[in-house]
């Protein structure tokens, strides 16, 4: 019985270690100059310190989200058919945080 109590105590003490947060997230909206949603835009988060990237696409409302991003400083690029691409550097992702980055793209050839 004593061993069972100690085993239960050990499990309770270890549980918070399993739930530790080690990543952050990035989300936002992609719109055109008239603030209409741009679905299926390609968003790339590039970590230059590690030379790797992740890619997502915006949904029907123009919303995108990267979950479980390693804490670092990223370059984020968005592109969509018929629109000028846009890049933002210095996007900092911290542990346990959700950074917000919205994009407003202009039609290609109009600038």
Short mmCIF file of N, CA, C and O in Angstrom, two decimals:
data_model
loop_
_atom_site.label_atom_id
_atom_site.label_comp_id
_atom_site.label_asym_id
_atom_site.label_seq_id
_atom_site.Cartn_x
_atom_site.Cartn_y
_atom_site.Cartn_z
N UNK A 1 0.82 -1.19 0.00
CA UNK A 1 0.00 0.00 0.00
C UNK A 1 0.87 1.26 0.00
O UNK A 1 0.54 2.24 -0.68
N UNK A 2 1.96 1.23 0.76
CA UNK A 2 2.85 2.38 0.82
C UNK A 2 3.49 2.62 -0.55
O UNK A 2 3.60 3.76 -0.99
N UNK A 3 3.88 1.55 -1.24
CA UNK A 3 4.48 1.70 -2.57
C UNK A 3 3.48 2.32 -3.55
O UNK A 3 3.86 3.10 -4.40
N UNK A 4 2.22 1.94 -3.44
CA UNK A 4 1.19 2.50 -4.31
C UNK A 4 1.04 4.00 -4.08
O UNK A 4 0.92 4.77 -5.02
N UNK A 5 1.09 4.43 -2.82
CA UNK A 5 1.01 5.88 -2.51
C UNK A 5 2.20 6.62 -3.12
O UNK A 5 2.05 7.68 -3.69
N UNK A 6 3.41 6.05 -2.97
CA UNK A 6 4.59 6.70 -3.53
C UNK A 6 4.54 6.73 -5.06
O UNK A 6 4.94 7.69 -5.68
N UNK A 7 4.06 5.64 -5.64
CA UNK A 7 3.93 5.61 -7.09
C UNK A 7 2.93 6.65 -7.57
O UNK A 7 3.17 7.35 -8.56
N UNK A 8 1.81 6.80 -6.87
CA UNK A 8 0.82 7.81 -7.22
C UNK A 8 1.39 9.21 -7.07
O UNK A 8 1.16 10.08 -7.91
N UNK A 9 2.14 9.45 -6.03
CA UNK A 9 2.76 10.76 -5.80
C UNK A 9 3.76 11.06 -6.91
O UNK A 9 3.82 12.17 -7.44
N UNK A 10 4.55 10.07 -7.30
CA UNK A 10 5.52 10.26 -8.36
C UNK A 10 4.85 10.63 -9.69
O UNK A 10 5.29 11.54 -10.39
N UNK A 11 3.76 9.96 -10.01
CA UNK A 11 3.03 10.27 -11.24
C UNK A 11 2.49 11.69 -11.18
O UNK A 11 2.56 12.44 -12.16
N UNK A 12 1.95 12.11 -10.06
CA UNK A 12 1.42 13.47 -9.91
C UNK A 12 2.52 14.52 -10.07
O UNK A 12 2.31 15.58 -10.65
N UNK A 13 3.69 14.23 -9.55
CA UNK A 13 4.79 15.19 -9.65
C UNK A 13 5.35 15.26 -11.06
O UNK A 13 5.86 16.30 -11.48
N UNK A 14 5.27 14.20 -11.82
CA UNK A 14 5.81 14.17 -13.17
C UNK A 14 4.86 14.79 -14.19
O UNK A 14 5.28 15.26 -15.23
N UNK A 15 3.59 14.85 -13.91
CA UNK A 15 2.60 15.34 -14.86
C UNK A 15 2.90 16.75 -15.37
O UNK A 15 2.84 16.98 -16.57
N UNK A 16 3.25 17.72 -14.52
CA UNK A 16 3.55 19.05 -15.07
C UNK A 16 4.70 19.06 -16.07
O UNK A 16 4.72 19.85 -16.99
N UNK A 17 5.66 18.16 -15.93
CA UNK A 17 6.77 18.12 -16.88
C UNK A 17 6.28 17.72 -18.27
O UNK A 17 6.81 18.17 -19.27
N UNK A 18 5.27 16.87 -18.34
CA UNK A 18 4.74 16.46 -19.63
C UNK A 18 3.98 17.60 -20.30
O UNK A 18 3.83 17.63 -21.49
N UNK A 19 3.47 18.53 -19.55
CA UNK A 19 2.63 19.59 -20.09
C UNK A 19 3.38 20.88 -20.35
O UNK A 19 2.77 21.90 -20.61
N UNK A 20 4.70 20.87 -20.26
CA UNK A 20 5.46 22.09 -20.46
C UNK A 20 5.33 22.56 -21.92
O UNK A 20 5.39 21.77 -22.85
N UNK A 21 5.20 23.86 -22.06
CA UNK A 21 5.10 24.47 -23.39
C UNK A 21 6.51 24.84 -23.85
O UNK A 21 7.26 25.46 -23.12
N UNK A 22 6.86 24.44 -25.07
CA UNK A 22 8.21 24.71 -25.57
C UNK A 22 8.19 25.44 -26.91
O UNK A 22 9.23 25.61 -27.53
N UNK A 23 7.01 25.82 -27.37
CA UNK A 23 6.90 26.45 -28.69
C UNK A 23 5.94 27.63 -28.64
O UNK A 23 5.27 27.85 -27.64
N UNK A 24 5.88 28.33 -29.74
CA UNK A 24 4.94 29.44 -29.88
C UNK A 24 4.14 29.26 -31.16
O UNK A 24 4.22 28.22 -31.82
N UNK A 25 3.36 30.26 -31.51
CA UNK A 25 2.51 30.18 -32.70
C UNK A 25 2.48 31.52 -33.41
O UNK A 25 2.84 32.55 -32.83
N UNK A 26 2.03 31.48 -34.64
CA UNK A 26 1.89 32.69 -35.46
C UNK A 26 0.59 32.56 -36.24
O UNK A 26 0.31 31.51 -36.81
N UNK A 27 -0.20 33.62 -36.23
CA UNK A 27 -1.45 33.58 -36.99
C UNK A 27 -1.79 34.98 -37.49
O UNK A 27 -1.22 35.97 -37.04
N UNK A 28 -2.73 35.03 -38.43
CA UNK A 28 -3.16 36.31 -38.97
C UNK A 28 -4.07 36.12 -40.16
O UNK A 28 -4.54 35.02 -40.44
N UNK A 29 -4.32 37.21 -40.85
CA UNK A 29 -5.20 37.21 -42.02
C UNK A 29 -4.47 37.74 -43.23
O UNK A 29 -3.62 38.62 -43.11
N UNK A 30 -4.83 37.23 -44.39
CA UNK A 30 -4.31 37.72 -45.66
C UNK A 30 -5.50 38.32 -46.41
O UNK A 30 -6.51 37.65 -46.62
N UNK A 31 -5.35 39.59 -46.79
CA UNK A 31 -6.43 40.31 -47.48
C UNK A 31 -5.87 41.05 -48.68
O UNK A 31 -4.68 41.27 -48.79
N UNK A 32 -6.79 41.49 -49.57
CA UNK A 32 -6.39 42.36 -50.66
C UNK A 32 -6.49 43.81 -50.19
O UNK A 32 -6.82 44.07 -49.03
N UNK A 33 -6.20 44.75 -51.07
CA UNK A 33 -6.21 46.16 -50.70
C UNK A 33 -7.59 46.65 -50.28
O UNK A 33 -7.71 47.65 -49.56
N UNK A 34 -8.65 45.96 -50.70
CA UNK A 34 -10.02 46.32 -50.31
C UNK A 34 -10.47 45.59 -49.06
O UNK A 34 -11.65 45.62 -48.72
N UNK A 35 -9.55 44.93 -48.40
CA UNK A 35 -9.78 44.18 -47.17
C UNK A 35 -10.71 42.97 -47.37
O UNK A 35 -11.44 42.58 -46.46
N UNK A 36 -10.66 42.39 -48.56
CA UNK A 36 -11.36 41.14 -48.82
C UNK A 36 -10.40 39.99 -48.57
O UNK A 36 -9.21 40.09 -48.88
N UNK A 37 -10.90 38.90 -48.05
CA UNK A 37 -10.08 37.73 -47.74
C UNK A 37 -9.44 37.17 -49.00
O UNK A 37 -10.04 37.17 -50.07
N UNK A 38 -8.21 36.71 -48.85
CA UNK A 38 -7.51 36.02 -49.94
C UNK A 38 -7.33 34.55 -49.53
O UNK A 38 -6.37 34.20 -48.83
N UNK A 39 -8.26 33.71 -49.94
CA UNK A 39 -8.13 32.28 -49.61
C UNK A 39 -7.00 31.63 -50.40
O UNK A 39 -6.64 32.08 -51.48
N UNK A 40 -6.45 30.60 -49.83
CA UNK A 40 -5.40 29.79 -50.44
C UNK A 40 -4.10 30.54 -50.73
O UNK A 40 -3.33 30.15 -51.61
N UNK A 41 -3.86 31.62 -49.99
CA UNK A 41 -2.56 32.30 -50.10
C UNK A 41 -1.51 31.40 -49.44
O UNK A 41 -1.79 30.68 -48.49
N UNK A 42 -0.32 31.44 -49.98
CA UNK A 42 0.78 30.63 -49.46
C UNK A 42 1.59 31.48 -48.48
O UNK A 42 2.11 32.54 -48.86
N UNK A 43 1.73 31.00 -47.25
CA UNK A 43 2.50 31.71 -46.23
C UNK A 43 3.65 30.82 -45.81
O UNK A 43 3.45 29.64 -45.47
N UNK A 44 4.86 31.36 -45.85
CA UNK A 44 6.06 30.61 -45.49
C UNK A 44 6.76 31.31 -44.32
O UNK A 44 7.05 32.51 -44.40
N UNK A 45 7.02 30.57 -43.25
CA UNK A 45 7.79 31.07 -42.11
C UNK A 45 9.17 30.44 -42.20
O UNK A 45 9.32 29.22 -42.12
N UNK A 46 10.19 31.28 -42.40
CA UNK A 46 11.57 30.82 -42.58
C UNK A 46 12.39 31.22 -41.36
O UNK A 46 12.39 32.38 -40.95
N UNK A 47 13.07 30.24 -40.78
CA UNK A 47 13.96 30.48 -39.65
C UNK A 47 15.39 30.52 -40.19
O UNK A 47 15.99 29.47 -40.45
N UNK A 48 15.97 31.71 -40.38
CA UNK A 48 17.31 31.79 -40.98
C UNK A 48 18.41 31.21 -40.09
O UNK A 48 19.43 30.76 -40.60
N UNK A 49 18.21 31.18 -38.79
CA UNK A 49 19.24 30.63 -37.90
C UNK A 49 19.40 29.14 -38.11
O UNK A 49 20.48 28.59 -37.91
N UNK A 50 18.34 28.46 -38.50
CA UNK A 50 18.38 27.01 -38.71
C UNK A 50 18.23 26.63 -40.18
O UNK A 50 18.29 25.45 -40.52
N UNK A 51 17.99 27.60 -41.02
CA UNK A 51 17.81 27.37 -42.47
C UNK A 51 16.71 26.37 -42.78
O UNK A 51 16.88 25.47 -43.59
N UNK A 52 15.58 26.51 -42.12
CA UNK A 52 14.42 25.67 -42.43
C UNK A 52 13.17 26.52 -42.45
O UNK A 52 13.12 27.60 -41.88
N UNK A 53 12.15 26.00 -43.13
CA UNK A 53 10.91 26.76 -43.22
C UNK A 53 9.71 25.83 -43.10
O UNK A 53 9.82 24.62 -43.26
N UNK A 54 8.57 26.45 -42.81
CA UNK A 54 7.29 25.75 -42.78
C UNK A 54 6.32 26.56 -43.62
O UNK A 54 6.41 27.78 -43.71
N UNK A 55 5.37 25.85 -44.21
CA UNK A 55 4.42 26.48 -45.13
C UNK A 55 2.99 26.11 -44.73
O UNK A 55 2.71 24.97 -44.37
N UNK A 56 2.10 27.11 -44.80
CA UNK A 56 0.66 26.87 -44.63
C UNK A 56 -0.06 27.68 -45.71
O UNK A 56 0.54 28.50 -46.39
N UNK A 57 -1.35 27.43 -45.84
CA UNK A 57 -2.19 28.20 -46.77
C UNK A 57 -3.35 28.81 -46.00
O UNK A 57 -3.87 28.20 -45.05
N UNK A 58 -3.78 29.98 -46.43
CA UNK A 58 -4.91 30.63 -45.77
C UNK A 58 -6.21 29.90 -46.12
O UNK A 58 -6.34 29.31 -47.19
N UNK A 59 -7.16 29.99 -45.19
CA UNK A 59 -8.45 29.33 -45.42
C UNK A 59 -9.39 30.27 -46.19
O UNK A 59 -8.97 31.33 -46.66
N UNK A 60 -10.65 29.92 -46.28
CA UNK A 60 -11.62 30.71 -47.03
C UNK A 60 -11.83 32.12 -46.50
O UNK A 60 -12.24 33.01 -47.23
N UNK A 61 -11.52 32.32 -45.22
CA UNK A 61 -11.65 33.65 -44.61
C UNK A 61 -10.33 34.42 -44.66
O UNK A 61 -10.22 35.52 -44.11
N UNK A 62 -9.30 33.83 -45.29
CA UNK A 62 -8.00 34.47 -45.35
C UNK A 62 -7.15 34.22 -44.12
O UNK A 62 -6.06 34.76 -43.98
N UNK A 63 -7.62 33.39 -43.19
CA UNK A 63 -6.92 33.13 -41.94
C UNK A 63 -5.86 32.05 -42.13
O UNK A 63 -6.08 31.07 -42.84
N UNK A 64 -4.72 32.26 -41.48
CA UNK A 64 -3.67 31.24 -41.47
C UNK A 64 -3.15 31.08 -40.05
O UNK A 64 -3.32 31.97 -39.20
N UNK A 65 -2.50 29.94 -39.80
CA UNK A 65 -1.96 29.70 -38.46
C UNK A 65 -0.82 28.68 -38.53
O UNK A 65 -0.94 27.64 -39.16
N UNK A 66 0.28 29.04 -37.88
CA UNK A 66 1.38 28.12 -37.65
C UNK A 66 1.35 27.75 -36.17
O UNK A 66 1.42 28.62 -35.32
N UNK A 67 1.25 26.47 -35.88
CA UNK A 67 1.31 26.00 -34.51
C UNK A 67 2.68 25.39 -34.24
O UNK A 67 3.37 24.96 -35.17
N UNK A 68 3.09 25.36 -33.01
CA UNK A 68 4.34 24.70 -32.60
C UNK A 68 5.57 25.20 -33.35
O UNK A 68 6.38 24.41 -33.84
N UNK A 69 5.70 26.52 -33.45
CA UNK A 69 6.93 27.08 -34.03
C UNK A 69 7.99 27.17 -32.95
O UNK A 69 7.73 27.60 -31.82
N UNK A 70 9.20 26.79 -33.31
CA UNK A 70 10.33 26.90 -32.40
C UNK A 70 10.56 28.38 -32.09
O UNK A 70 10.50 29.23 -32.99
N UNK A 71 10.83 28.73 -30.83
CA UNK A 71 11.12 30.12 -30.50
C UNK A 71 12.34 30.61 -31.29
O UNK A 71 13.40 29.99 -31.25
N UNK A 72 12.14 31.66 -32.05
CA UNK A 72 13.21 32.21 -32.90
C UNK A 72 12.68 33.46 -33.57
O UNK A 72 11.54 33.87 -33.37
N UNK A 73 13.52 34.06 -34.41
CA UNK A 73 13.12 35.19 -35.22
C UNK A 73 12.97 34.69 -36.66
O UNK A 73 13.87 34.06 -37.20
N UNK A 74 11.82 34.97 -37.25
CA UNK A 74 11.46 34.43 -38.56
C UNK A 74 11.32 35.52 -39.62
O UNK A 74 11.07 36.68 -39.31
N UNK A 75 11.46 35.09 -40.87
CA UNK A 75 11.06 35.87 -42.03
C UNK A 75 9.78 35.23 -42.54
O UNK A 75 9.75 34.01 -42.76
N UNK A 76 8.74 36.02 -42.71
CA UNK A 76 7.46 35.47 -43.15
C UNK A 76 7.11 36.08 -44.51
O UNK A 76 7.10 37.30 -44.66
N UNK A 77 6.85 35.21 -45.48
CA UNK A 77 6.53 35.63 -46.84
C UNK A 77 5.16 35.10 -47.21
O UNK A 77 4.84 33.95 -46.93
N UNK A 78 4.36 35.96 -47.84
CA UNK A 78 3.04 35.54 -48.31
C UNK A 78 2.94 35.82 -49.80
O UNK A 78 3.44 36.84 -50.29
N UNK A 79 2.33 34.89 -50.51
CA UNK A 79 2.12 35.07 -51.94
C UNK A 79 0.77 34.49 -52.33
O UNK A 79 0.27 33.56 -51.70
N UNK A 80 0.18 35.09 -53.35
CA UNK A 80 -1.10 34.63 -53.88
C UNK A 80 -1.14 34.95 -55.36
O UNK A 80 -0.56 35.95 -55.80
N UNK A 81 -1.80 34.11 -56.10
CA UNK A 81 -1.90 34.30 -57.53
C UNK A 81 -2.48 35.67 -57.86
O UNK A 81 -3.48 36.10 -57.25
N UNK A 82 -1.86 36.37 -58.79
CA UNK A 82 -2.26 37.70 -59.28
C UNK A 82 -1.96 38.84 -58.31
O UNK A 82 -2.36 39.98 -58.54
N UNK A 83 -1.23 38.56 -57.22
CA UNK A 83 -0.90 39.59 -56.23
C UNK A 83 0.60 39.67 -56.03
O UNK A 83 1.32 38.68 -56.21
N UNK A 84 1.08 40.85 -55.66
CA UNK A 84 2.49 41.03 -55.34
C UNK A 84 2.80 40.33 -54.02
O UNK A 84 2.05 40.48 -53.06
N UNK A 85 3.89 39.57 -53.97
CA UNK A 85 4.25 38.92 -52.70
C UNK A 85 4.70 39.96 -51.68
O UNK A 85 5.08 41.07 -52.03
N UNK A 86 4.66 39.57 -50.42
CA UNK A 86 5.08 40.46 -49.34
C UNK A 86 5.92 39.68 -48.35
O UNK A 86 5.64 38.51 -48.07
N UNK A 87 6.97 40.31 -47.84
CA UNK A 87 7.84 39.66 -46.87
C UNK A 87 8.02 40.56 -45.66
O UNK A 87 8.23 41.77 -45.80
N UNK A 88 7.96 39.96 -44.48
CA UNK A 88 8.20 40.67 -43.22
C UNK A 88 9.32 39.95 -42.49
O UNK A 88 9.27 38.74 -42.31
N UNK A 89 10.34 40.71 -42.10
CA UNK A 89 11.46 40.12 -41.36
C UNK A 89 11.37 40.50 -39.88
O UNK A 89 10.62 41.41 -39.51
N UNK A 90 12.11 39.79 -39.07
CA UNK A 90 12.18 40.11 -37.64
C UNK A 90 10.93 39.73 -36.86
O UNK A 90 10.63 40.36 -35.86
N UNK A 91 10.23 38.70 -37.28
CA UNK A 91 9.02 38.25 -36.58
C UNK A 91 9.47 37.32 -35.45
O UNK A 91 9.95 36.21 -35.70
N UNK A 92 9.32 37.77 -34.22
CA UNK A 92 9.79 37.02 -33.07
C UNK A 92 8.69 36.12 -32.51
O UNK A 92 7.59 36.59 -32.22
N UNK A 93 9.02 34.85 -32.36
CA UNK A 93 8.12 33.88 -31.76
C UNK A 93 8.71 33.48 -30.41
O UNK A 93 9.86 33.04 -30.34
N UNK A 94 7.94 33.65 -29.37
CA UNK A 94 8.38 33.31 -28.01
C UNK A 94 7.61 32.10 -27.50
O UNK A 94 6.50 31.81 -27.96
N UNK A 95 8.18 31.43 -26.54
CA UNK A 95 7.55 30.25 -25.93
C UNK A 95 6.20 30.64 -25.35
O UNK A 95 6.06 31.63 -24.63
N UNK A 96 5.17 29.88 -25.70
CA UNK A 96 3.84 30.07 -25.14
C UNK A 96 3.06 31.25 -25.68
O UNK A 96 1.96 31.52 -25.23
N UNK A 97 3.61 31.95 -26.66
CA UNK A 97 2.92 33.13 -27.19
C UNK A 97 2.33 32.85 -28.57
O UNK A 97 2.74 31.93 -29.25
N UNK A 98 1.37 33.69 -28.95
CA UNK A 98 0.81 33.65 -30.30
C UNK A 98 1.04 35.03 -30.91
O UNK A 98 0.42 36.00 -30.50
N UNK A 99 1.96 35.09 -31.86
CA UNK A 99 2.23 36.36 -32.55
C UNK A 99 1.17 36.56 -33.63
O UNK A 99 0.67 35.61 -34.21
N UNK A 100 0.82 37.81 -33.88
CA UNK A 100 -0.20 38.14 -34.89
C UNK A 100 0.48 38.93 -36.00
O UNK A 100 1.18 39.92 -35.75
N UNK A 101 0.27 38.49 -37.24
CA UNK A 101 0.84 39.18 -38.39
C UNK A 101 -0.16 39.11 -39.53
O UNK A 101 -0.41 38.04 -40.08
N UNK A 102 -0.75 40.25 -39.87
CA UNK A 102 -1.71 40.34 -40.96
C UNK A 102 -1.01 40.90 -42.20
O UNK A 102 -0.06 41.68 -42.10
N UNK A 103 -1.51 40.50 -43.36
CA UNK A 103 -0.97 40.96 -44.63
C UNK A 103 -2.07 41.55 -45.49
O UNK A 103 -3.20 41.07 -45.49
N UNK A 104 -1.70 42.61 -46.22
CA UNK A 104 -2.62 43.22 -47.18
C UNK A 104 -1.84 43.30 -48.50
O UNK A 104 -0.90 44.08 -48.64
N UNK A 105 -2.25 42.46 -49.46
CA UNK A 105 -1.54 42.37 -50.72
C UNK A 105 -2.15 43.27 -51.79
O UNK A 105 -3.37 43.43 -51.84
N UNK A 106 -1.28 43.81 -52.64
CA UNK A 106 -1.74 44.62 -53.75
C UNK A 106 -1.73 43.78 -55.03
O UNK A 106 -0.94 42.84 -55.17
N UNK A 107 -2.61 44.13 -55.94
CA UNK A 107 -2.70 43.41 -57.21
C UNK A 107 -1.42 43.61 -58.00
O UNK A 107 -0.88 44.72 -58.08
N UNK A 108 -0.89 42.54 -58.56
CA UNK A 108 0.35 42.61 -59.35
C UNK A 108 0.17 43.51 -60.55
O UNK A 108 -0.87 43.50 -61.21
N UNK A 109 1.17 44.32 -60.82
CA UNK A 109 1.15 45.19 -61.99
C UNK A 109 0.51 46.55 -61.74
O UNK A 109 0.54 47.40 -62.62
N UNK A 110 -0.07 46.77 -60.56
CA UNK A 110 -0.70 48.07 -60.29
C UNK A 110 0.20 49.02 -59.50
O UNK A 110 -0.14 50.16 -59.33
N UNK A 111 1.35 48.54 -59.04
CA UNK A 111 2.25 49.41 -58.26
C UNK A 111 3.28 50.04 -59.14
O UNK A 111 3.93 49.56 -59.93
#
